């Protein structure tokens, strides 16, 4: 086989996902080029070449992409028109812009699931806050419900639960969907990869535990504490979803397991995802390597777990903002089975994702206990 790694791979976005792609690319001598605004961003220090620019700008994306053989992303909020033009000009763009355009908008994404008979929770479209208030007042929708901004939400931003009529003043005034509150037993995620040769492989499901106030994942347990039947159903659903979107590369599928044992697709991300960070230390192939393999049309790697694991997101402490200071990092490094990965962000903010740790153990319970200890020991603050 021709050594394929002389291909120029360009990534839109230089955050922590870009950094982890660079770490894994280096092992295979794949040269990653990163487009983002600032050289201080996590991936900039590790990539083959950093190009300064704005991934939401048409010209910046087009000019960057024209220098590449393959273009991919680590964030969804990119300029879609430029990606479509790059595809027209014969570049390999993964994820494919047609699917990315649907995924970028939570309303279009939900409509897609309904069109394709993919199970998802019920929802309605709204144009403005005023329309939602009117619907709540005339009984078309009833509290509690979940409001999701159609565009540009991430890490729980752009999503809020409206518990009662008194909460209506909190509504975001933007195009959104209103979802019924799902009676969730567990939140799980499956990451699946597909290469152009047609191979499809998925990672075992993970169980996500959410931060009590920040509305983002705090702990991730793998394997998930679900029956073999649910695991199989989740794997099957993940494969159906990637085929329905006709996507290549990675697709992370977040699902709700309801109290009556139904799986519903909540949302997807066509890129490496927080729900696969443990794979760097706990799987034979990491999600980042799998993404690179799939976009370069290489054989997909073994997705089995080497060991049970729990990943904990290391978030900036509430109440601190400014130059970062890692309090207790030395003690945290002594936690058995812990692999710590700091993203190298110079500034902390409340609940900002600053790093993560994956704790390996003989069983998930022990890994969870040690991960909680690590979280307690390591506090991300600012000195000022
Ligand atoms: P984000 O894009 O920020 O990840 P999500 O759609 O995943 O937004 O929502 C964030 C979290 O909010 C979910 O993981 C879940 O805990 C909760 N949530 C979202 N939608 C619903 C719903 N319809 N019913 C109950 N909880 C929900």
PDB file of C-alpha atoms and ligand atoms in Angstrom, residues 106 110 121-122 145-146 148 153-161 178-184 187 208 210 215-217 254 256 266-267 273, ligand 1:
ATOM      1  CA  UNK A 106     -31.152  21.419  16.046  1.00  0.00           C
ATOM      2  CA  UNK A 110     -34.957  16.753  14.656  1.00  0.00           C
ATOM      3  CA  UNK A 121     -38.416  12.856  21.559  1.00  0.00           C
ATOM      4  CA  UNK A 122     -41.327  15.076  20.533  1.00  0.00           C
ATOM      5  CA  UNK A 145     -40.385  21.701  28.759  1.00  0.00           C
ATOM      6  CA  UNK A 146     -36.901  22.116  27.318  1.00  0.00           C
ATOM      7  CA  UNK A 148     -33.071  24.522  22.683  1.00  0.00           C
ATOM      8  CA  UNK A 153     -25.326  25.950  21.395  1.00  0.00           C
ATOM      9  CA  UNK A 154     -22.617  23.854  23.063  1.00  0.00           C
ATOM     10  CA  UNK A 155     -21.840  22.310  26.453  1.00  0.00           C
ATOM     11  CA  UNK A 156     -25.328  22.991  27.761  1.00  0.00           C
ATOM     12  CA  UNK A 157     -25.333  26.615  26.545  1.00  0.00           C
ATOM     13  CA  UNK A 158     -28.400  27.226  24.434  1.00  0.00           C
ATOM     14  CA  UNK A 159     -30.398  24.561  26.333  1.00  0.00           C
ATOM     15  CA  UNK A 160     -32.634  25.246  29.327  1.00  0.00           C
ATOM     16  CA  UNK A 161     -35.444  23.608  31.211  1.00  0.00           C
ATOM     17  CA  UNK A 178     -39.341  23.181  22.449  1.00  0.00           C
ATOM     18  CA  UNK A 179     -39.041  19.558  23.538  1.00  0.00           C
ATOM     19  CA  UNK A 180     -41.182  17.636  25.976  1.00  0.00           C
ATOM     20  CA  UNK A 181     -39.188  16.669  29.033  1.00  0.00           C
ATOM     21  CA  UNK A 182     -38.121  13.069  28.493  1.00  0.00           C
ATOM     22  CA  UNK A 183     -38.383  10.708  31.449  1.00  0.00           C
ATOM     23  CA  UNK A 184     -34.709   9.746  31.321  1.00  0.00           C
ATOM     24  CA  UNK A 187     -27.987   9.130  29.084  1.00  0.00           C
ATOM     25  CA  UNK A 208     -22.891   9.989  30.889  1.00  0.00           C
ATOM     26  CA  UNK A 210     -24.162  15.324  34.126  1.00  0.00           C
ATOM     27  CA  UNK A 215     -25.677  21.100  32.224  1.00  0.00           C
ATOM     28  CA  UNK A 216     -22.622  19.355  30.749  1.00  0.00           C
ATOM     29  CA  UNK A 217     -21.052  15.925  31.144  1.00  0.00           C
ATOM     30  CA  UNK A 254     -26.135  10.951  22.259  1.00  0.00           C
ATOM     31  CA  UNK A 256     -31.703   8.897  26.107  1.00  0.00           C
ATOM     32  CA  UNK A 266     -31.053  13.280  21.451  1.00  0.00           C
ATOM     33  CA  UNK A 267     -28.425  14.772  19.162  1.00  0.00           C
ATOM     34  CA  UNK A 273     -16.625  14.085  20.995  1.00  0.00           C
TER      35      UNK A 273
HETATM   36  P1  LIG B   1     -25.923  20.322  24.147  1.00  0.00           P
HETATM   37  O1  LIG B   1     -25.921  20.659  22.700  1.00  0.00           O
HETATM   38  O2  LIG B   1     -25.595  21.484  25.004  1.00  0.00           O
HETATM   39  O3  LIG B   1     -25.122  19.100  24.478  1.00  0.00           O
HETATM   40  P2  LIG B   1     -28.286  18.651  24.641  1.00  0.00           P
HETATM   41  O4  LIG B   1     -29.375  18.579  23.658  1.00  0.00           O
HETATM   42  O5  LIG B   1     -27.379  17.464  24.701  1.00  0.00           O
HETATM   43  O6  LIG B   1     -27.458  20.011  24.457  1.00  0.00           O
HETATM   44  O7  LIG B   1     -28.890  18.875  26.068  1.00  0.00           O
HETATM   45  C1  LIG B   1     -28.073  18.979  27.242  1.00  0.00           C
HETATM   46  C2  LIG B   1     -28.657  18.133  28.355  1.00  0.00           C
HETATM   47  O8  LIG B   1     -29.957  18.623  28.723  1.00  0.00           O
HETATM   48  C3  LIG B   1     -28.921  16.677  27.975  1.00  0.00           C
HETATM   49  O9  LIG B   1     -27.765  15.895  28.020  1.00  0.00           O
HETATM   50  C4  LIG B   1     -29.958  16.290  29.000  1.00  0.00           C
HETATM   51  O10 LIG B   1     -29.370  16.060  30.271  1.00  0.00           O
HETATM   52  C5  LIG B   1     -30.805  17.535  29.092  1.00  0.00           C
HETATM   53  N1  LIG B   1     -31.928  17.429  28.115  1.00  0.00           N
HETATM   54  C6  LIG B   1     -31.887  17.800  26.823  1.00  0.00           C
HETATM   55  N2  LIG B   1     -33.055  17.549  26.198  1.00  0.00           N
HETATM   56  C7  LIG B   1     -33.870  16.994  27.118  1.00  0.00           C
HETATM   57  C8  LIG B   1     -35.225  16.517  27.113  1.00  0.00           C
HETATM   58  N3  LIG B   1     -35.987  16.597  26.007  1.00  0.00           N
HETATM   59  N4  LIG B   1     -35.707  15.986  28.250  1.00  0.00           N
HETATM   60  C9  LIG B   1     -34.967  15.930  29.377  1.00  0.00           C
HETATM   61  N5  LIG B   1     -33.704  16.388  29.465  1.00  0.00           N
HETATM   62  C10 LIG B   1     -33.148  16.912  28.362  1.00  0.00           C
END
